[in-house]
Coordinates of C-alpha atoms in Angstrom, one line a residue:
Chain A
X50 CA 79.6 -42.8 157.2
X51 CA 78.1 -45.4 159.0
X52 CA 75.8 -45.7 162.5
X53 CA 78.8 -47.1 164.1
X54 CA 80.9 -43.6 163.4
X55 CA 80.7 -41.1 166.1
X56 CA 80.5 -37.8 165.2
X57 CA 81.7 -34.6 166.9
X58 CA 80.4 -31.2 166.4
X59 CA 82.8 -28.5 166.9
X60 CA 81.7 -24.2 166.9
X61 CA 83.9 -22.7 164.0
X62 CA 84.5 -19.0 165.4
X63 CA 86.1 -17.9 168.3
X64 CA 85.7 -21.1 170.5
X65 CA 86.5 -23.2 167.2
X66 CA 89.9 -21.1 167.1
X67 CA 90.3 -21.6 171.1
X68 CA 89.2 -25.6 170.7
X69 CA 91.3 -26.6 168.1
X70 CA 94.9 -26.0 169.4
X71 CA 93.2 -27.5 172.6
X72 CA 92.8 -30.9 170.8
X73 CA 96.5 -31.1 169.0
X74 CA 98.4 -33.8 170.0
X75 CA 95.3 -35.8 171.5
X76 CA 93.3 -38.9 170.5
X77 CA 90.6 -36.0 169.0
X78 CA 93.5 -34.0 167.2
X79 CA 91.7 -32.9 163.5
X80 CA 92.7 -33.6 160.4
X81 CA 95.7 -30.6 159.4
X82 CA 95.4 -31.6 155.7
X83 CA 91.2 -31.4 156.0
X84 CA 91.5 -28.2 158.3
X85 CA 93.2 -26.6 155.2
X86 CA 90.5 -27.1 153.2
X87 CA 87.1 -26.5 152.4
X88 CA 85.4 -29.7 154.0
X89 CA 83.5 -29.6 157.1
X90 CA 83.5 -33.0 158.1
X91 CA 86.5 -33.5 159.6
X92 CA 88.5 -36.9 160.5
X93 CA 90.3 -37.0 164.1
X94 CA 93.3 -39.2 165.0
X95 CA 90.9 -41.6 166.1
X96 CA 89.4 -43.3 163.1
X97 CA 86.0 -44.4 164.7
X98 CA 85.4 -40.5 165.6
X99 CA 85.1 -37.3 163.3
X100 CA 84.4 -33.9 163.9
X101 CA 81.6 -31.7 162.2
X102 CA 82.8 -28.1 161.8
X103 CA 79.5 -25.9 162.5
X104 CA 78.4 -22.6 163.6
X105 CA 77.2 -22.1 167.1
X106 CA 73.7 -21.1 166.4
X107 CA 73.3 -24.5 164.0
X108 CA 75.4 -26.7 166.4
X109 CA 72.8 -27.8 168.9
X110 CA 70.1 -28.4 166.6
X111 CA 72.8 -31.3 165.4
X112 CA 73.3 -32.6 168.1
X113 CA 69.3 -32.4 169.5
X114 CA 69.1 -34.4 166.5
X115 CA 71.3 -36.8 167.3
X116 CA 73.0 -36.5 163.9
X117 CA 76.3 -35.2 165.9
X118 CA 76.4 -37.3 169.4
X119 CA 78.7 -34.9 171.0
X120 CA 79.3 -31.1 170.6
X121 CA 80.9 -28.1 172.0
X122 CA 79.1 -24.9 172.2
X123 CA 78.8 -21.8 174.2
X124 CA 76.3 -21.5 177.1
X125 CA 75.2 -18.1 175.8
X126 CA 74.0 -20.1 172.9
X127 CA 72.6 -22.6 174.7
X128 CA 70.1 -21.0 176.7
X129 CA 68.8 -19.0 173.2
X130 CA 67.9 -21.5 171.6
X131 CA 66.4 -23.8 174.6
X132 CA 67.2 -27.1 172.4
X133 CA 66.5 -30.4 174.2
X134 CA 70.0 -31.6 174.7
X135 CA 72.4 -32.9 177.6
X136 CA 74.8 -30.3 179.2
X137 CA 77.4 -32.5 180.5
X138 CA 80.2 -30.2 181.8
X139 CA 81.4 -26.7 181.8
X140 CA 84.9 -27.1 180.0
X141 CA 85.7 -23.1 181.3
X142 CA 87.1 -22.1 178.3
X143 CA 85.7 -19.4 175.7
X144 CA 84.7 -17.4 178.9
X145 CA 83.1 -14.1 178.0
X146 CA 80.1 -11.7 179.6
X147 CA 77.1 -11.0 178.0
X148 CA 76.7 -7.4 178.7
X149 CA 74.8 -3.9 177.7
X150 CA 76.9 -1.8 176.5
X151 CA 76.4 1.7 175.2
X152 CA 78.6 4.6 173.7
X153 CA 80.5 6.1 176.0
X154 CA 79.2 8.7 178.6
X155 CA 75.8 7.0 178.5
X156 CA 74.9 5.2 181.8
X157 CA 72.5 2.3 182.8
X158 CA 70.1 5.3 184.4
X159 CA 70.3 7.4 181.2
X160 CA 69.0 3.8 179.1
X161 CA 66.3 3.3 181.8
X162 CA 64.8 6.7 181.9
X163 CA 64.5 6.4 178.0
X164 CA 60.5 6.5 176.9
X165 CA 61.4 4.3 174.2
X166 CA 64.3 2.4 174.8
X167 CA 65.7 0.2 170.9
X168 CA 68.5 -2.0 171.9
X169 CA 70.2 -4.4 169.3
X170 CA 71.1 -7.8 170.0
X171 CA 71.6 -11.5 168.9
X172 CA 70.2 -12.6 172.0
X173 CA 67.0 -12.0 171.9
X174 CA 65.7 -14.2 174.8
X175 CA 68.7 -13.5 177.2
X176 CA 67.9 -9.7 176.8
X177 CA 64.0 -10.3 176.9
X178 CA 64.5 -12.0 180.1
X179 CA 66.3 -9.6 181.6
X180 CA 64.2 -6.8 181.0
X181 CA 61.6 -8.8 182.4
X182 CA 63.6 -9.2 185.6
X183 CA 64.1 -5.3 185.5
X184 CA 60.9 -4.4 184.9
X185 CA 61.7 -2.7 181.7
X186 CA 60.4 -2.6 178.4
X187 CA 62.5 -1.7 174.8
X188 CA 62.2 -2.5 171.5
X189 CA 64.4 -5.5 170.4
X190 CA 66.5 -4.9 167.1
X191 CA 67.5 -8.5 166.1
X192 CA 70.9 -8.7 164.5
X193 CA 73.2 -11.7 163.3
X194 CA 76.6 -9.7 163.5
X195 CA 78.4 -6.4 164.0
X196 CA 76.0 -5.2 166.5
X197 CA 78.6 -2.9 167.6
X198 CA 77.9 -0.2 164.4
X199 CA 74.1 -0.3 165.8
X200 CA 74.2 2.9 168.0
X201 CA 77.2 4.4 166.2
X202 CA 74.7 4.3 163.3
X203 CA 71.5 5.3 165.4
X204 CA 70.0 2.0 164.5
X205 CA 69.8 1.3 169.0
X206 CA 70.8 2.8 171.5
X207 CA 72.8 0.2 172.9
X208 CA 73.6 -3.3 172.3
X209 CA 73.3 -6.8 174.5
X210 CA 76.4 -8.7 173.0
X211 CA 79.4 -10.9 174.0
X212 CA 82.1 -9.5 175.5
X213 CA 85.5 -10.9 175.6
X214 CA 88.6 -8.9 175.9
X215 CA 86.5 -5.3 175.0
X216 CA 89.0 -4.9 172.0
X217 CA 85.9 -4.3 169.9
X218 CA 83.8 -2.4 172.2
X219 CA 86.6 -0.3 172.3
X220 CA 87.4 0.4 169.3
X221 CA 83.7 1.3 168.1
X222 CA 83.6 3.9 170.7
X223 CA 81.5 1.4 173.5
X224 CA 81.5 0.5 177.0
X225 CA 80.1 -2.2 179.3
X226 CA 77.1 -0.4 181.0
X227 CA 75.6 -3.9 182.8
X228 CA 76.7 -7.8 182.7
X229 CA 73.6 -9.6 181.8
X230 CA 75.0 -13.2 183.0
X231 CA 78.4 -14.9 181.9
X232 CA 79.2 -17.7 179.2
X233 CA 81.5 -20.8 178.8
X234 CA 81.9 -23.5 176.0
X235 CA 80.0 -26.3 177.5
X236 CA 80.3 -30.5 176.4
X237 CA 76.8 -31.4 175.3
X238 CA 75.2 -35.1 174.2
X239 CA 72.3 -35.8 172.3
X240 CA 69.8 -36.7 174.7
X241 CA 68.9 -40.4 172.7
X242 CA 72.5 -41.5 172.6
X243 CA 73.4 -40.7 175.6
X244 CA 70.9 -42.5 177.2
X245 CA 70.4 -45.4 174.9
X246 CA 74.1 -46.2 174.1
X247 CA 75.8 -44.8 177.1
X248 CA 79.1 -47.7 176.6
X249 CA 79.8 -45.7 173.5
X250 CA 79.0 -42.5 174.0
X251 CA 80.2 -42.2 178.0
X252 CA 83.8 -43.4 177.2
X253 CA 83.8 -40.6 174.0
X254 CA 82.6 -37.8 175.8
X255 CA 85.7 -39.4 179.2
X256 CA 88.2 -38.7 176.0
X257 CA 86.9 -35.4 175.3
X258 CA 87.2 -34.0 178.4
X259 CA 90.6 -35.9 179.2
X260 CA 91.9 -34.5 176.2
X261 CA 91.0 -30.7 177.0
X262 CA 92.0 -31.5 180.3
X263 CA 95.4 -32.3 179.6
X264 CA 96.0 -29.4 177.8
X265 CA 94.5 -26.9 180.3
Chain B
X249 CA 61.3 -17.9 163.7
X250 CA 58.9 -21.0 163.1
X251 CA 60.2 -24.5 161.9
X252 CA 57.7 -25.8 158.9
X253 CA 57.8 -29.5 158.8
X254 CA 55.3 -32.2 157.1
X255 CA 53.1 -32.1 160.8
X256 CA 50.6 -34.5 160.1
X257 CA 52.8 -37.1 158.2
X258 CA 50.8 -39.4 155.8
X259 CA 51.3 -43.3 156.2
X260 CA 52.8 -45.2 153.0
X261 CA 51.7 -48.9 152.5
X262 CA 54.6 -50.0 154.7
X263 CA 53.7 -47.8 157.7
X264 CA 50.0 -47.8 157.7
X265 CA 50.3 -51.9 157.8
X266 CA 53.2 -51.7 160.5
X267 CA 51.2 -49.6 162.0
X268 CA 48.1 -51.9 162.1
X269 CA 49.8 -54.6 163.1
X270 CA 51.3 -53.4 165.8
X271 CA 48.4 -52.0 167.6
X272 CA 46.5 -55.2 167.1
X273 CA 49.3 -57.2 168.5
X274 CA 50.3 -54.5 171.3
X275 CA 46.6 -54.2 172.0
X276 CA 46.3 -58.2 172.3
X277 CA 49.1 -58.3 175.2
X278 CA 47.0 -55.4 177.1
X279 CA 43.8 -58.2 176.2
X280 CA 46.1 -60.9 177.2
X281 CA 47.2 -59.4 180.9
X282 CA 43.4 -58.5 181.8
X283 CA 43.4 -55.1 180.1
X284 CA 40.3 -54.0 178.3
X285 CA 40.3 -51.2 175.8
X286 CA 38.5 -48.0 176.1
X287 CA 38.3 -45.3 173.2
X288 CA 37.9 -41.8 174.1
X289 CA 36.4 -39.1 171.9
X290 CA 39.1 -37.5 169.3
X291 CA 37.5 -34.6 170.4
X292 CA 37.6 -33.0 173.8
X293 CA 35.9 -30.2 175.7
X294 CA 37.7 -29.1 178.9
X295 CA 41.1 -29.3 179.7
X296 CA 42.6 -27.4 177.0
X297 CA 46.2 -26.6 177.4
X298 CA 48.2 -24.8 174.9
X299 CA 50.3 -27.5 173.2
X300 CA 46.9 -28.6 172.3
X301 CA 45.0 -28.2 168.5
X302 CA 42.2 -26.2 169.5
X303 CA 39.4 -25.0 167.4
X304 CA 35.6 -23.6 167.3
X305 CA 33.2 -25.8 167.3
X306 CA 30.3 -23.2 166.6
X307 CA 30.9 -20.9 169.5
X308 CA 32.5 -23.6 171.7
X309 CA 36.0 -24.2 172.0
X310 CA 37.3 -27.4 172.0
X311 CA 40.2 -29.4 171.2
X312 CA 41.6 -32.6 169.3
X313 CA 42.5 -35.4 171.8
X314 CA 46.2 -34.2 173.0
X315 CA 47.0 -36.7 175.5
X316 CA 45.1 -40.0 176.4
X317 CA 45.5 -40.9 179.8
X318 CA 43.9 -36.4 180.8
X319 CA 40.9 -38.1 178.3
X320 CA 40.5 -41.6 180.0
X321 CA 40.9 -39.7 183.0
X322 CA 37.8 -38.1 182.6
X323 CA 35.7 -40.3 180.8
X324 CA 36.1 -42.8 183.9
X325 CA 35.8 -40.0 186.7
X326 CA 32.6 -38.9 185.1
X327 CA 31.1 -42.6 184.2
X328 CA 32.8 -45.0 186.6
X329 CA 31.4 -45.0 190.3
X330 CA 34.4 -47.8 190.9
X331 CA 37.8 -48.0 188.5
X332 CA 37.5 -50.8 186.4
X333 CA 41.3 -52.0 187.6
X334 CA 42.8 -51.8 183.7
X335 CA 42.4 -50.4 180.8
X336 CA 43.8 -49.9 177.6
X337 CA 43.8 -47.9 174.6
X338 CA 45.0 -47.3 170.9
X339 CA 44.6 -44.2 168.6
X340 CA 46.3 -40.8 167.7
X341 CA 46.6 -37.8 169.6
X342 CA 47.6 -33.6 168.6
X343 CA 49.8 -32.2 169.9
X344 CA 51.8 -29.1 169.0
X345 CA 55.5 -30.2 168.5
X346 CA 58.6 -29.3 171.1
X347 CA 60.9 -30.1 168.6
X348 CA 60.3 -28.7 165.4
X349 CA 60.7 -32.2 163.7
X350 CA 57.7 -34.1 165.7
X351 CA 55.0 -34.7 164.1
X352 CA 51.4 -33.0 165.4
X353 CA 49.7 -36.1 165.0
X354 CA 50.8 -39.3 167.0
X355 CA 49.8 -42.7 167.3
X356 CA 50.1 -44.2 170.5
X357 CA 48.9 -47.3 172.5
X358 CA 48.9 -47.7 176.0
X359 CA 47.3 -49.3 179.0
X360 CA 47.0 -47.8 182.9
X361 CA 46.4 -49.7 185.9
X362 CA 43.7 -47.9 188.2
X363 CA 43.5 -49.0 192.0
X364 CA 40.8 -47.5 194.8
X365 CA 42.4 -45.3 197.5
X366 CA 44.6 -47.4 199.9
X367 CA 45.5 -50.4 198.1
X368 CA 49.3 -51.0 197.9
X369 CA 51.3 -49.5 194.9
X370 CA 53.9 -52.0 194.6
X371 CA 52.4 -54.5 193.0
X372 CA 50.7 -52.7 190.0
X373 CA 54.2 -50.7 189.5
X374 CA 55.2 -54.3 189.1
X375 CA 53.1 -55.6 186.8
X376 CA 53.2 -52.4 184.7
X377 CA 57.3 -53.1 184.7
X378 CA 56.6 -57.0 183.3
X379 CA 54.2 -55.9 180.6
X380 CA 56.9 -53.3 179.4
X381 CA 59.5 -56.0 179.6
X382 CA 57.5 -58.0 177.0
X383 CA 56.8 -54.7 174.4
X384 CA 60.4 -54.9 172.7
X385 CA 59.9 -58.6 172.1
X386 CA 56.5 -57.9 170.3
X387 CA 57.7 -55.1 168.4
X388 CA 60.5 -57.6 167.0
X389 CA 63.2 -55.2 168.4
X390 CA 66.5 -56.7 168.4
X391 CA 67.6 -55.3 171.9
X392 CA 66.1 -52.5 174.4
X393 CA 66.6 -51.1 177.4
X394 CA 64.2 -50.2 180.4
X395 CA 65.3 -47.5 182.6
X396 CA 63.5 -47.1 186.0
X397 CA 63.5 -44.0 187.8
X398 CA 61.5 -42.2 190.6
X399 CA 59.8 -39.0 190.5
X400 CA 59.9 -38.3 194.4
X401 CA 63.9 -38.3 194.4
X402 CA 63.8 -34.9 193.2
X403 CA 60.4 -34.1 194.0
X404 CA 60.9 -34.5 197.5
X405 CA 63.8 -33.0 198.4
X406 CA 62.9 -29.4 196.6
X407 CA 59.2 -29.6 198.9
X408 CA 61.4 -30.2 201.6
X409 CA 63.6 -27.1 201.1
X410 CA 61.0 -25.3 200.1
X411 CA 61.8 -24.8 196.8
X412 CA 58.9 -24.0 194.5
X413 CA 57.8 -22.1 191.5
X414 CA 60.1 -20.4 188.7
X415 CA 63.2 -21.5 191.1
X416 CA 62.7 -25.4 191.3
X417 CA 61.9 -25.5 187.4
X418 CA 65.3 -24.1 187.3
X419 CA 66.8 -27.1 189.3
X420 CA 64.2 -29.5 187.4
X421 CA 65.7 -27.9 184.2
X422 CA 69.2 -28.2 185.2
X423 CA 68.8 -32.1 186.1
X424 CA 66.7 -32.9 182.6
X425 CA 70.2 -31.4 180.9
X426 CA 72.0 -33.6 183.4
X427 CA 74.1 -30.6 184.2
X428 CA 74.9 -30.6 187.9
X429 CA 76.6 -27.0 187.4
X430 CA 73.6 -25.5 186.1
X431 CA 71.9 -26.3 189.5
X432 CA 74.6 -24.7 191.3
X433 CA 74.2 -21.6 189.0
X434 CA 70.4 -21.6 189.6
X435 CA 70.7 -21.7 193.4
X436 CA 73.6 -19.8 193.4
X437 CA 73.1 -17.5 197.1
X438 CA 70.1 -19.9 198.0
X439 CA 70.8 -21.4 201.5
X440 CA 70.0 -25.1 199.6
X441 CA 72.2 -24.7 197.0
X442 CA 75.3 -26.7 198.6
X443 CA 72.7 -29.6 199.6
X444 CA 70.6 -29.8 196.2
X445 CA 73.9 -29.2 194.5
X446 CA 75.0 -32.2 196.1
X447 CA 71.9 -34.6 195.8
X448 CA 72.2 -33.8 192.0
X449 CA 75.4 -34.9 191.5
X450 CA 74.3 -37.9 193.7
X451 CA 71.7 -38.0 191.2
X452 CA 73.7 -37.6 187.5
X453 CA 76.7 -40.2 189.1
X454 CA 75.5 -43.4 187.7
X455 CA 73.7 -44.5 185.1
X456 CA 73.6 -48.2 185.1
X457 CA 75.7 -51.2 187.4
X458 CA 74.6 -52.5 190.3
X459 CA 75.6 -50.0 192.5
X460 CA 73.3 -47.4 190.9
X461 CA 71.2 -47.3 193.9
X462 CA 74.1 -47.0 196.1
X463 CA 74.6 -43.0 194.5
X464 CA 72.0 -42.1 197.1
X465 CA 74.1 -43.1 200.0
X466 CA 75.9 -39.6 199.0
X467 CA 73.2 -37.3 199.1
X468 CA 72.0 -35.5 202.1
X469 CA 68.3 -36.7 201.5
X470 CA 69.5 -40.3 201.7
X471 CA 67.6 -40.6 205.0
X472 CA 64.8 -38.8 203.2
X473 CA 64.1 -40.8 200.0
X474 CA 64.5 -44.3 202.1
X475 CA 61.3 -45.4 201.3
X476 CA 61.8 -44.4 197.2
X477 CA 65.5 -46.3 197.8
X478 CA 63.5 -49.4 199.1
X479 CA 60.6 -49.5 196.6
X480 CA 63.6 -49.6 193.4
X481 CA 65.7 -52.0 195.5
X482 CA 62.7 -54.2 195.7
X483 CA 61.8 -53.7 192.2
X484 CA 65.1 -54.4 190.9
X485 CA 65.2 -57.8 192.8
X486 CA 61.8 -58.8 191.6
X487 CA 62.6 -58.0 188.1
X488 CA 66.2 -59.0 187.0
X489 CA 65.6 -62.9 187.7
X490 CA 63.2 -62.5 184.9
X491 CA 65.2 -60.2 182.5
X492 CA 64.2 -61.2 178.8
X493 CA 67.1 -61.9 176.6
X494 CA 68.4 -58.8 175.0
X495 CA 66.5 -56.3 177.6
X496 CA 68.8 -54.5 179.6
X497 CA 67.7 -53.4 183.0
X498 CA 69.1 -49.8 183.9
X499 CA 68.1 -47.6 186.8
X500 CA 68.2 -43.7 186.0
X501 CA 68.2 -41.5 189.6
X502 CA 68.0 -38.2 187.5
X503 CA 64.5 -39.2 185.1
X504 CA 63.1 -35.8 185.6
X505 CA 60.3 -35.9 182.3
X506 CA 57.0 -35.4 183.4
X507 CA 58.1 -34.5 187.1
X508 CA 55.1 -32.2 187.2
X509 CA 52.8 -35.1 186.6
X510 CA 54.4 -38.4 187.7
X511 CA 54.2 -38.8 191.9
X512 CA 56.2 -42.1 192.0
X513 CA 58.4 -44.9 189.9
X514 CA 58.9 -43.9 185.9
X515 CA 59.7 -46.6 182.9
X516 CA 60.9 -45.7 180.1
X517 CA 61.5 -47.9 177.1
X518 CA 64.6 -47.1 174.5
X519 CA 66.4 -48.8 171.8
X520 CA 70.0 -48.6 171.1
X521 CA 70.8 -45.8 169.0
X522 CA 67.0 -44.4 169.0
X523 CA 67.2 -40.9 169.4
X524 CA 63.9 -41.2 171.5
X525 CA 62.3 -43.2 174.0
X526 CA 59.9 -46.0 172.5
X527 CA 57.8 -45.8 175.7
X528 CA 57.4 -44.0 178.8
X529 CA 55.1 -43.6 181.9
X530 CA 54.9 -44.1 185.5
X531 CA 52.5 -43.4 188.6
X532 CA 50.5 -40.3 188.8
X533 CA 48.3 -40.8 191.8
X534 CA 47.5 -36.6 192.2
X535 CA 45.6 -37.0 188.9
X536 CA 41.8 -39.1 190.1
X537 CA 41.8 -37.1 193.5
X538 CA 42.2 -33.6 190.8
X539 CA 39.1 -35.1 188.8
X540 CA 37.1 -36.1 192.5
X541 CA 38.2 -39.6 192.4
X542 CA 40.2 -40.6 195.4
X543 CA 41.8 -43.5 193.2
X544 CA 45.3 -44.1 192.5
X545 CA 46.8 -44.4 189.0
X546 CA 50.3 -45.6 186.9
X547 CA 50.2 -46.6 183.4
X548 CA 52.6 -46.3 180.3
X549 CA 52.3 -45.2 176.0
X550 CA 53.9 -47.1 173.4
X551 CA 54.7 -44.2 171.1
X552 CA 54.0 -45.5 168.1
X553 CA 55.3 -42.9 165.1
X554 CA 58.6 -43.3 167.0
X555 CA 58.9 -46.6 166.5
X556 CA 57.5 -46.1 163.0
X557 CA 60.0 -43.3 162.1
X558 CA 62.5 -46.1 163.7
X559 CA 61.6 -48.9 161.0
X560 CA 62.3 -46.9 158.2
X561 CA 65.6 -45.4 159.5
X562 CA 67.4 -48.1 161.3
X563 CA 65.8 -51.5 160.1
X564 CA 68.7 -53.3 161.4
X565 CA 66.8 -53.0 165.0
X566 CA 64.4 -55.2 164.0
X567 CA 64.7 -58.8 164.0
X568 CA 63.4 -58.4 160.5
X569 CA 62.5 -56.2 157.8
X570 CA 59.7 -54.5 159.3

């Protein structure tokens, strides 16, 4: 790899799985053969660009970094970790809620009156800040997955977590009790290349969006 | 969860002589242009903010310098009846790290042009912009670029509106990420939204060309930020006819760092490819009048690790092995 290769990072996961049939076909399409495998750094049809294959929580730190000079991420994930990037458009896909949800049959009012109040999330900020705004106060349970077993199991009493379709919620017994704010996958740049190099990195990031464009 | 990094990184033979070098040589253009150095304690004692190393000294609590134009700023308001008209300075300051891989301790050399209440701006902004010009050439940096920007484009239309508080950091937020949508989500039911939402996509639609300027045309404060439209104009024409070879002159409408300090035009210094700016300041005339002083104030800071970090990590910048 050298300075003159661009480098894209993409969210494996659910927006991964959403992005990649996005780009087939395109000037960004990846690699089938290197998909298949195990590598992470991933060529795309054009040969000055390649794609990083990342998760969401270590994608913007890449691209704050300026290792990656473009990237693709959710907003939910954005505003968690605060990084010092560029937000350059909302691409609308990957839509989903960030919500409190509970087991059935318990309401918003029921959570509120609790004296002690444990909810379980891996949004810590988002659902400190929100509290805040509601003048409530709980005990935060951090968790990196399956929050949903967390008041099945008597770990919380509800969870803050992304909601998409409900499929999950569902089928661990939960319901949506209050949407927190919403979430997209959003084009970001690293702030240095984007500034100092903008004849390189404008045009990339004109391709990007042409190319999910084209396919929406 | 906190980010350990080496914090107060220790300079090599190469560094340490780059180093020196380039503050003598830095410092000699400030010398050169009229500027004469000043050297404030390393250690202060008021004007402690949190980003700042703090300790006891006995029971008093005081701090490492942080920032040296907050401790030139007060070494002249207390000692200087009348500004002297320019100073300079070299040295390192503490501060706590935004991004876990900055370093706590940073070397920096700058200079600030200081001016008595009613003497026109224009011309110091101007001669701050030339001695910038000159910094990539001494540094040996094969190319730059100098973007000029304004704090009062965004400054001026929130006061106007009213907008103050948790909700204009929001906005200020938004237009650091260059994200026009975010301002529309952070207004969203606000009776500016549709305007502000409008003057920051004015804002974020050019970054460079001639026509840069021309963005502002589109914004419902056009009328408003006139006189910030004229000033750049004026600058721009003053400056390009004497555009070093391999500077590129770029204006940036949307330069929101520092908004809560700078009152006026903002430089900022990069290198193609550098992840961060090289160097960076502007006018801050709210500063002397906080202090007591009814003087007026612009300078800029060469950060110096930066372009230390820089040598070791892309030497093909330099014109030679540095």
């Amino acid at each position: 790899m050298t300075h003159r290769t661009l480098l894209i990072a993409f969210p494996k996961g659910r927006l991964g799985d959403e992005l990649v049939p996005k780009l087939a076909g395109t000037p960004l399409a990846l690699d089938a053969e290197a998909l298949k495998s195990r590598v992470l750094r991933i060529p795309t049809a054009t040969p000055s660009v390649a794609a990083l294959l990342l998760k969401g929580a270590d994608l913007p730190r890449y691209v704050a970094a300026g290792v990656a000079q473009l990237g693709i991420v959710g907003s939910d994930t954005l505003d968690e970790m605060d990084m010092d990037l560029l937000e350059l458009a909302d691409l609308g896909f990957g839509a989903c809620r960030l919500s409190l949800c509970a087991q059935e049959g318990v309401t918003l009012e029921a959570l509120r009156a609790k004296p002690h109040l444990r909810l379980a999330t891996k949004f810590p900020k988002a659902t400190e800040s929100w509290l805040s705004r509601e003048g409530l106060t709980a005990e935060l349970v951090p968790l990196s997955s399956s929050a949903e077993l967390a008041p099945l199991l008597g770990l919380a009493d509800a969870i803050v977590d992304l909601v998409q379709t409900g499929g999950t919620l569902k089928a661990h017994g939960l319901v949506e009790t209050f949407v927190l704010g919403r979430s997209s996958a959003r084009l970001v740049a690293a702030r240095g290349a984007y500034l100092s190099e903008p004849a390189r990195i404008r045009p990339l990031a004109d391709l990007l969006l042409g190319a999910l464009k084209a396919r929406a | 969860m906190p980010v350990r990094t080496p914090h107060f990184p220790d300079l090599l033979f190469g560094p340490a002589a780059r180093l020196r070098k380039w503050e003598g040589a830095l410092i000699g253009l400030f010398e050169a242009h009229g500027y004469r150095e000043l050297h404030p304690s390393l250690v202060l004692r008021e004007s402690l903010p949190d980003g700042a190393l703090r300790f006891f000294d006995g029971d008093e609590l005081v701090a490492l310098r942080w920032d040296f134009t907050v401790a030139l700023a007060g070494l002249l308001a207390r000692g200087f009846p009348t500004p002297p008209a320019r100073v300079a300075y070299a040295g390192a300051v503490f501060r706590r790290p935004v991004q876990p891989w900055e370093a706590v301790e940073r070397f920096e050399v700058g200079c600030e042009r200081i001016q008595p209440e009613g003497e026109s701006s224009a011309e110091a902004d101007l001669e701050l912009a030339r001695l910038l010009m000159a910094i990539p050439g001494v540094l040996g940096l094969k190319s730059a670029i100098l973007h000029l920007g304004h704090a009062a484009l965004v400054r001026r239309p929130l006061e106007a509106e009213g907008l103050f508080g948790d909700l204009a950091d929001a906005v200020v937020a938004a237009l650091s990420r260059r994200a026009p949508h975010r301002v529309k989500e952070a207004l969203d039911g606000h009776p500016s939204a549709g305007r502000l939402t409008a003057h920051a996509e004015a804002l974020l639609s050019e970054l460079d060309g001639p026509t840069t300027l021309d963005a502002l045309q589109a914004s419902p404060y056009a009328e408003l930020l006139r006189d910030e439209r004229d000033h750049m104009d004026r600058a721009l024409k003053a400056l390009l006819p004497i555009l070093p070879p391999n500077l590129e002159l770029r204006v940036d409408l949307a330069d929101v760092a520092g908004l809560g300090f700078y009152t006026g035009p903002t430089l900022r210094l990069w290198a193609p490819g550098a992840q961060q700016e090289l160097a960076a300041g502007g006018r801050y005339d709210r500063l002397f009048p906080g202090l007591g002083r009814p003087w007026q104030a612009a300078g800029f800071c060469v950060r110096l690790s930066r372009l230390l970090d820089l040598a070791e990590t892309r030497p093909d910048l330099f014109e030679q092995a540095q």
